[in-house]
Short mmCIF file of C-alpha atoms in Angstrom, two decimals:
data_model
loop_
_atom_site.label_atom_id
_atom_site.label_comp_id
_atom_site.label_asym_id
_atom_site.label_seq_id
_atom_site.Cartn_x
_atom_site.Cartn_y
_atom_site.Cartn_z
CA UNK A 1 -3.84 -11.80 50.96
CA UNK A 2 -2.58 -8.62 49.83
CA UNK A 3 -0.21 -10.55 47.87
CA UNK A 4 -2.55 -12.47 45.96
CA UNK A 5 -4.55 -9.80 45.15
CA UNK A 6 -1.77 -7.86 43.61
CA UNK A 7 -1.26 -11.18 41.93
CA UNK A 8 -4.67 -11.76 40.31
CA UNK A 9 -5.22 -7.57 39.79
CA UNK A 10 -2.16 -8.31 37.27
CA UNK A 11 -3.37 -11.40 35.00
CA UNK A 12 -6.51 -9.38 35.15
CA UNK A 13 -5.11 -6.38 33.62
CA UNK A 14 -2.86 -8.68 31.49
CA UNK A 15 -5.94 -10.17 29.95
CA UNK A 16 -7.74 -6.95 28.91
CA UNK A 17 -4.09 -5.61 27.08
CA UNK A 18 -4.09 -8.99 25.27
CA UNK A 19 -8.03 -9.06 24.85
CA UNK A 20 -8.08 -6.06 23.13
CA UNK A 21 -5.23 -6.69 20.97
CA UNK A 22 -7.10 -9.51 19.81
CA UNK A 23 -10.09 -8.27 18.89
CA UNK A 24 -8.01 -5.23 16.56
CA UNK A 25 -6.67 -8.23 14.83
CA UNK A 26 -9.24 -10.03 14.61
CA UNK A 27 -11.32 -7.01 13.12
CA UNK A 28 -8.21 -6.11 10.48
CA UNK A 29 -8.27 -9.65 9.60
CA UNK A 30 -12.14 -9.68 8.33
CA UNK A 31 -11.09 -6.95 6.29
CA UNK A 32 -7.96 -8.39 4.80
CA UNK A 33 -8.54 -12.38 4.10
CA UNK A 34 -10.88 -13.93 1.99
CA UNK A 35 -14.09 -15.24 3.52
CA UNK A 36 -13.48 -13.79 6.90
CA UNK A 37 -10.63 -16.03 7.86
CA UNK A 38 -8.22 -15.29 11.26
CA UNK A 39 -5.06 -15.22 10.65
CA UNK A 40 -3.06 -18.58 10.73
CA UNK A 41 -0.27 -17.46 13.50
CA UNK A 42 -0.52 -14.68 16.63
CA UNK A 43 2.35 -13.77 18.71
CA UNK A 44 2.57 -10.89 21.39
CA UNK A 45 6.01 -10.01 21.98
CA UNK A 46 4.87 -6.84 24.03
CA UNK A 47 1.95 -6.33 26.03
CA UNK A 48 2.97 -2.61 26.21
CA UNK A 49 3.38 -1.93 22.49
CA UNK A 50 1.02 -1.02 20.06
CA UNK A 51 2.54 -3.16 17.23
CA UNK A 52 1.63 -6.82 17.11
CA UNK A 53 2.17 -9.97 14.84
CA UNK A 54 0.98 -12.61 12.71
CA UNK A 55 1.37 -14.87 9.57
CA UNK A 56 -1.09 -15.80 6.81
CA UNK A 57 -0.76 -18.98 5.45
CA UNK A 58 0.84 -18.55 1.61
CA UNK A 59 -2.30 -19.79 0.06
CA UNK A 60 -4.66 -17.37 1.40
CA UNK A 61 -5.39 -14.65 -1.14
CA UNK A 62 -5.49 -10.76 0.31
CA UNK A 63 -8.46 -8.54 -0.55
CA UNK A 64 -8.68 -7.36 -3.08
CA UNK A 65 -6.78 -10.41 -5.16
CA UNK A 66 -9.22 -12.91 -3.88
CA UNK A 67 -11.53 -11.33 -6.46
CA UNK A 68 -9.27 -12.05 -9.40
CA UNK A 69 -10.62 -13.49 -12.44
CA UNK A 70 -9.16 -17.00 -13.10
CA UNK A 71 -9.86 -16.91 -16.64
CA UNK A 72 -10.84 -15.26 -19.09
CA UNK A 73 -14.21 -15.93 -19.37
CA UNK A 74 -14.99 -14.52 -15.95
CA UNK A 75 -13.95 -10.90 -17.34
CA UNK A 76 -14.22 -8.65 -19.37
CA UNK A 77 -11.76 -7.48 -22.15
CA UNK A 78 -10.92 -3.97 -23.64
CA UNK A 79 -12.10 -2.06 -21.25
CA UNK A 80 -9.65 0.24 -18.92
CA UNK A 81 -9.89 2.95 -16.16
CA UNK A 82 -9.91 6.61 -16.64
CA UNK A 83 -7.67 7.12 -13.41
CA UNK A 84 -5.77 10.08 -15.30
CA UNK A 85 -8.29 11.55 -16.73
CA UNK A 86 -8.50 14.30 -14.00
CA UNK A 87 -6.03 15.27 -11.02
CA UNK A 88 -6.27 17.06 -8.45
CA UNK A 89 -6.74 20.72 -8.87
CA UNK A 90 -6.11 20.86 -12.28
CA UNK A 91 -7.42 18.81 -15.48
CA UNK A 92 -4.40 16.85 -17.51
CA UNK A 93 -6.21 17.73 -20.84
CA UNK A 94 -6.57 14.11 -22.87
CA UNK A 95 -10.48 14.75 -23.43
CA UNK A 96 -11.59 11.48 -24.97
CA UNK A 97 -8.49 10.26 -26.69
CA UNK A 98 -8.49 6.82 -25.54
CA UNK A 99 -4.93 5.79 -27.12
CA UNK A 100 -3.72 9.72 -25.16
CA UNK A 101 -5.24 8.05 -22.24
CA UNK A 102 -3.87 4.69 -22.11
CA UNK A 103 -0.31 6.18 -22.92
CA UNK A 104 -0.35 8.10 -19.93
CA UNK A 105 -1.48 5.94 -17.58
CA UNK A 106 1.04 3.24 -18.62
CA UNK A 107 3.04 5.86 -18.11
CA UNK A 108 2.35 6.51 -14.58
CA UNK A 109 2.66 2.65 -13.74
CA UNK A 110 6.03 2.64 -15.18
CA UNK A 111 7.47 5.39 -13.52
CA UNK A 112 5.63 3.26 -9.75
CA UNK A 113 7.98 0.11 -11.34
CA UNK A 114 10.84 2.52 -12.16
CA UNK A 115 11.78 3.30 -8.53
CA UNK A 116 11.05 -0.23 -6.93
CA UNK A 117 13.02 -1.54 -9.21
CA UNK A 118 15.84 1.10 -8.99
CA UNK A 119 15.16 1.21 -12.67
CA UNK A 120 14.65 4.43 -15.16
CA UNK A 121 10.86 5.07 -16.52
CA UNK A 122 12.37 4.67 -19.80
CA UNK A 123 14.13 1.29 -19.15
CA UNK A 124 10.61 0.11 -18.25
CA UNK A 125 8.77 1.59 -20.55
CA UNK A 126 11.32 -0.14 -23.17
CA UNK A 127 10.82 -3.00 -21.72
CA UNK A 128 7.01 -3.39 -22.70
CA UNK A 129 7.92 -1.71 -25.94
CA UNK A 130 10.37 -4.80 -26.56
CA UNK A 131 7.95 -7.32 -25.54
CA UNK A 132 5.25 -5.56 -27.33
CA UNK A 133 2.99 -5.24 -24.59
CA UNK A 134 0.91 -2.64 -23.18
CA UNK A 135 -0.26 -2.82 -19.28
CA UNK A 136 -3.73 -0.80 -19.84
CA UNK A 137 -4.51 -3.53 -23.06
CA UNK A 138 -3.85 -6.66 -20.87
CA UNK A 139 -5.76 -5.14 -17.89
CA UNK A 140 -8.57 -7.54 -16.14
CA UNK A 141 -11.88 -6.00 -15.64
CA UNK A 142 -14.27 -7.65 -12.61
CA UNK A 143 -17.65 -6.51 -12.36
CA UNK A 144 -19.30 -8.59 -9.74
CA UNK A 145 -16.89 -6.69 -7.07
CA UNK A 146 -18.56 -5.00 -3.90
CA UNK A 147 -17.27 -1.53 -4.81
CA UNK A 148 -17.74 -1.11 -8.28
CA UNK A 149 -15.95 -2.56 -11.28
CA UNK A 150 -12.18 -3.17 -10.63
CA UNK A 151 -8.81 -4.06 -13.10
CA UNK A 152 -6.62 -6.59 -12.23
CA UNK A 153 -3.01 -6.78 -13.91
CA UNK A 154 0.22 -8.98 -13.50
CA UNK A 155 3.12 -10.05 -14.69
CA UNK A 156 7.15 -10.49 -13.72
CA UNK A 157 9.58 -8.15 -15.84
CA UNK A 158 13.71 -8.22 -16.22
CA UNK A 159 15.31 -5.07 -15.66
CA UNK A 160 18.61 -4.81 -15.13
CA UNK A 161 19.35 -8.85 -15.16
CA UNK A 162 17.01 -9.15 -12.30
CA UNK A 163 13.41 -10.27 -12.36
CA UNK A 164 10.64 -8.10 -10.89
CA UNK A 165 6.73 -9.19 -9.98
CA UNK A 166 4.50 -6.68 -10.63
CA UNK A 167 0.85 -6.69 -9.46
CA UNK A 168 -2.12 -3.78 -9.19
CA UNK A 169 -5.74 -3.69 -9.40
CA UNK A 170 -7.56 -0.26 -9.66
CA UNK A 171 -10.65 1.11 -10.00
CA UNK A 172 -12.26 3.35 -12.79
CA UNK A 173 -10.48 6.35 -10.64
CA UNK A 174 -7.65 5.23 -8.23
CA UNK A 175 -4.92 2.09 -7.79
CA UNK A 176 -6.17 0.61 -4.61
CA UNK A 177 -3.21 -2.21 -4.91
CA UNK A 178 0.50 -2.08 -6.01
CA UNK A 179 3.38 -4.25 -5.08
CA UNK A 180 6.81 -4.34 -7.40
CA UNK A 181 9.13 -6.42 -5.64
CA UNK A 182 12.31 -8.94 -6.65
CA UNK A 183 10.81 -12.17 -7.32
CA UNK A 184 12.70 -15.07 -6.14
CA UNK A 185 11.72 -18.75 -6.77
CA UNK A 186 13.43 -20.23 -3.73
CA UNK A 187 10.52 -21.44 -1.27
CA UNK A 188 12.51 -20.30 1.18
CA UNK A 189 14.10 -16.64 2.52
CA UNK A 190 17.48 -16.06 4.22
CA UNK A 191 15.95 -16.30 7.68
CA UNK A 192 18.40 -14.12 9.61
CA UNK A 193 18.41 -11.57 7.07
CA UNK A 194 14.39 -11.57 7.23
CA UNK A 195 14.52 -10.82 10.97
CA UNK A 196 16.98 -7.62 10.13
CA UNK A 197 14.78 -6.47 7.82
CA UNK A 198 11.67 -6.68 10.21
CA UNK A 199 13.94 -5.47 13.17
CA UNK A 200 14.54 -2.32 11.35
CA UNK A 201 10.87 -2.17 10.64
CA UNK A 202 9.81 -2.43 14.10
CA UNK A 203 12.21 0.07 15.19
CA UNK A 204 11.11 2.62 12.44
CA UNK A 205 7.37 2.21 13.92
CA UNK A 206 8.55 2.23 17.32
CA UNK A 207 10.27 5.86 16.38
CA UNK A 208 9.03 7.23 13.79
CA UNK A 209 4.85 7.80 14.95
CA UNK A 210 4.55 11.53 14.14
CA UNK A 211 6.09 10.49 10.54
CA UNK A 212 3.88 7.37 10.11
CA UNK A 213 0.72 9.55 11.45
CA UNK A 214 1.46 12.03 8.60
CA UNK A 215 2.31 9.39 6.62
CA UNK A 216 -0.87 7.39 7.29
CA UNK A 217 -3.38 11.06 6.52
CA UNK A 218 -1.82 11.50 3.21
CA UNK A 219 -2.75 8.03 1.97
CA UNK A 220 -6.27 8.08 3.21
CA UNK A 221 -6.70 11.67 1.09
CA UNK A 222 -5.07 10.22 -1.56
CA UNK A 223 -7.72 7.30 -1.47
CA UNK A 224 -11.03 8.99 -0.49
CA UNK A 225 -10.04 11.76 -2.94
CA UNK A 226 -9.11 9.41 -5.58
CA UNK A 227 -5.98 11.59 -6.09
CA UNK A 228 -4.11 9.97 -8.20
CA UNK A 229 -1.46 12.95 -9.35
CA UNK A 230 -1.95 16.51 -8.46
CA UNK A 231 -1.07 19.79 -10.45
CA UNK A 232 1.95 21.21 -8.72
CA UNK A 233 2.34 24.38 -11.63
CA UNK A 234 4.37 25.44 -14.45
CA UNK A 235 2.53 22.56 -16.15
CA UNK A 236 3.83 19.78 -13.81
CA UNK A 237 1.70 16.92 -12.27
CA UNK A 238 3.44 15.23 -9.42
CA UNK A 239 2.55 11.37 -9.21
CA UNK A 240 0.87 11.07 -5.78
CA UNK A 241 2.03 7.08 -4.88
CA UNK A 242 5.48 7.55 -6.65
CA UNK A 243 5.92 10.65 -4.23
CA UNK A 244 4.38 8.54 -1.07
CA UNK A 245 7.06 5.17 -1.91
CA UNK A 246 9.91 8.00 -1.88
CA UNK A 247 8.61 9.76 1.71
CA UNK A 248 7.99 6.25 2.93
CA UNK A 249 11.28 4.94 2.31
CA UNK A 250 13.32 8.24 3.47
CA UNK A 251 10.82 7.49 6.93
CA UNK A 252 12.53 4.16 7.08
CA UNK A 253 16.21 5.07 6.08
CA UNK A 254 15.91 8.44 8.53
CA UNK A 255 15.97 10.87 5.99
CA UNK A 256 15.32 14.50 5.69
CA UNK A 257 11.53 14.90 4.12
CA UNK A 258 11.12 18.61 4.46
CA UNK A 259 11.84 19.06 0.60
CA UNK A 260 9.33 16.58 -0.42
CA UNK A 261 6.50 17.07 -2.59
CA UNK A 262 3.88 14.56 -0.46
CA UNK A 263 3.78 17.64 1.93
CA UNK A 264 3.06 20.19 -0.22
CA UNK A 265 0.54 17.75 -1.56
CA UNK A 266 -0.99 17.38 2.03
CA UNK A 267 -0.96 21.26 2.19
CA UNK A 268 -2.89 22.01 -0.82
CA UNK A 269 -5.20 19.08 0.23
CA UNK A 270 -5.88 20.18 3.65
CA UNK A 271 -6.38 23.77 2.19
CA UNK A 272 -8.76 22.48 0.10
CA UNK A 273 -10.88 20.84 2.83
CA UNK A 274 -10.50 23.80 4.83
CA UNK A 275 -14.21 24.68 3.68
CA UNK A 276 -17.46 25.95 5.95
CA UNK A 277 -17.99 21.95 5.72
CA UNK A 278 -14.61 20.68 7.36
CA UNK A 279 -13.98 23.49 9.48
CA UNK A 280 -14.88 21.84 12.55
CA UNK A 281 -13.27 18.58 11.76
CA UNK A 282 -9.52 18.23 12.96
CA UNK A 283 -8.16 16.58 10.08
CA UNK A 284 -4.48 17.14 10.82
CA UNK A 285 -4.35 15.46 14.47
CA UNK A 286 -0.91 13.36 14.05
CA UNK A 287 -0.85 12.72 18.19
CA UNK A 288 -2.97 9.61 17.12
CA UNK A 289 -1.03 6.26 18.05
CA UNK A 290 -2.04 3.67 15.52
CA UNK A 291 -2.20 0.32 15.51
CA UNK A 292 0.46 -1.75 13.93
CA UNK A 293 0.10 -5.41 12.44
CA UNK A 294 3.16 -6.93 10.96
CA UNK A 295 2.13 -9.90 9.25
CA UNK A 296 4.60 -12.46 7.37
CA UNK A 297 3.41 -13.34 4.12
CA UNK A 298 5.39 -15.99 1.94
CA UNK A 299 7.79 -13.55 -0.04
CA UNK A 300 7.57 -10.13 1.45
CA UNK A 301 5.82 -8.77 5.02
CA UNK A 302 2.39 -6.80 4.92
CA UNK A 303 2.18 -4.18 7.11
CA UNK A 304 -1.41 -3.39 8.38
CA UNK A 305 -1.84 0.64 10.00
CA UNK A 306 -4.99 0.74 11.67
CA UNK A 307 -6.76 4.11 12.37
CA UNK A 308 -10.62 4.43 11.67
CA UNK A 309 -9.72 3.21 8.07
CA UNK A 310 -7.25 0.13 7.58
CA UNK A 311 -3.92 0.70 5.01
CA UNK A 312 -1.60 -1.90 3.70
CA UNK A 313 2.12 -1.76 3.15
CA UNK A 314 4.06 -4.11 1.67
CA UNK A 315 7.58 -4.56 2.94
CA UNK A 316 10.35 -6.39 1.46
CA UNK A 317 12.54 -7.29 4.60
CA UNK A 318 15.39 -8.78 2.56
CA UNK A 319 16.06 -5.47 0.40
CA UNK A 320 14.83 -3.47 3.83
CA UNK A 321 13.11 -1.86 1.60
CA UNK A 322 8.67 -0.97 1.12
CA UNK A 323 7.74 -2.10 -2.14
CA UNK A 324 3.64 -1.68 -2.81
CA UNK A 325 0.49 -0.26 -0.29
CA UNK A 326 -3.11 -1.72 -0.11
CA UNK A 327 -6.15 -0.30 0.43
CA UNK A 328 -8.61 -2.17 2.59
CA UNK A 329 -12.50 -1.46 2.62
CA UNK A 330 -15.90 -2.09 4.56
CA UNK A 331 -17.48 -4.76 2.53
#
């Protein structure tokens, strides 16, 4: 009897670990697919781990890309975000010249394409020069979108004899989507290669939590701030997601971040919130375990970190290398 109890008192406990688990994916995946839908594929590989995994069919588009304007008639044209504009404790000084503006925004995307593509700003930004196009005149603008209006923009560049696809929507004030990554027309990846990459991945989460937890806070200010570049002195600004791709990767590749800017970002950030309002609020608590979702999309994997906000990363597991981030909101 004693026996069977044991027995039952197991599949019991079983079911509540893998109850649970569901319901976090279940919840991410509201927030992530179009229309609500689950995702296509589950599989627990450990009842005891804090990571689990799916797959999303390759037709499925991810918030917020399921908003995308199919033509042009369903947009508008001309218009462009002001994301620049101002930076975090300090103004960049363009004022209301537009053509300023625009310059230094497509700017700031090029330098983003620049290091996935283990390219030079310059080679990019002579890249668009050659093709004569600019990225903020051949934005997308949505206006029926639940958080305001939002720019869509894509395309594949060469650079360097390889092909790159680019893709990132922002707001009027922040890039809430970015993924550069090697585009390859083969339907199909090098399999074993694929489960390297996400082996590597797995053991980087599995590792790595204080780094991810820091990791994970400096996004969510960069977001809710809608810091976009900060002002780091001697008339420098320091480009807040270039600076997070860089601490991300060294995270993955177990290198030393102690010289990197993203934590003297995080410092002058937390400072800042250190006010009569926040001082109550622990806003630096990186003993939180998170909850990972590694989730196979068609060309690359998407990372999900789950906290009391949801962030995407996108992973390329070929290249072993992260290549874009997502932002995920309460609709």
């Amino acid at each position: 009897m004693r026996r069977i109890f044991s027995i039952l008192l197991t599949f019991f406990c079983a079911g509540i670990i893998l109850g649970v688990g569901y319901l976090v994916i279940v919840e991410s995946g509201k927030k992530v697919l179009e229309n609500g839908s689950t995702l296509e594929e589950l599989m627990y590989e450990d009842t005891n781990s804090n990571i689990f995994y799916g797959k999303i069919d390759e037709e499925i588009e991810l918030f917020p890309w399921n908003y995308y304007p199919e033509d042009d008639t369903s947009c508008l044209t001309g218009y462009y975000p002001r994301f620049q504009a101002v930076v975090f404790k300090g103004d960049i000084g363009v004022g209301e010249d537009e053509e300023e503006l625009k310059a230094l925004q497509n700017f700031y995307i090029c330098e983003l394409i620049a290091y996935e593509s283990n390219s030079t700003t310059k080679e990019v930004w002579d890249w668009y020069e050659k093709q004569q196009k600019s990225i903020m005149n051949e934005l997308k603008a949505v206006t029926a979108f639940p958080i305001g209006m939002v720019y869509f923009y894509q395309d594949i560049l060469t650079l360097n004899e390889k092909q790159y696809q680019v893709k990132f929507a922002c707001t009027e004030w922040n890039i809430i989507s970015f993924v550069c990554i090697e585009y390859d027309s083969k339907e199909e990846r090098d399999r074993s290669v694929w489960e390297e990459g996400k082996e590597k991945l797995v053991k980087v989460l599995e590792e790595s939590k204080e780094q991810m937890s820091e990791y994970f806070i400096y996004m969510t200010y960069l977001r809710n701030g809608d810091i976009t570049s900060i002002y780091i002195g001697d008339d420098k600004y320091a480009n807040s997601y270039l600076e997070s791709f860089q601490w991300l990767n060294n995270i993955l590749n177990s290198e030393d971040n102690s010289t990197n800017i993203p934590n003297y970002i995080l410092e002058e950030i937390l400072g800042y919130m250190s006010t009569e309002k926040y001082d109550k609020m622990n806003v630096w608590d990186v003993s939180v375990n998170y909850s990972y979702q590694i989730v196979e999309l068609k060309d690359m994997i998407l990372l999900l970190i789950q906290g009391d906000e949801t962030i995407g990363l996108y992973y390329d597991p070929i290249n072993q290398h992260f290549c874009g981030y997502n932002y995920f909101y309460e609709l």
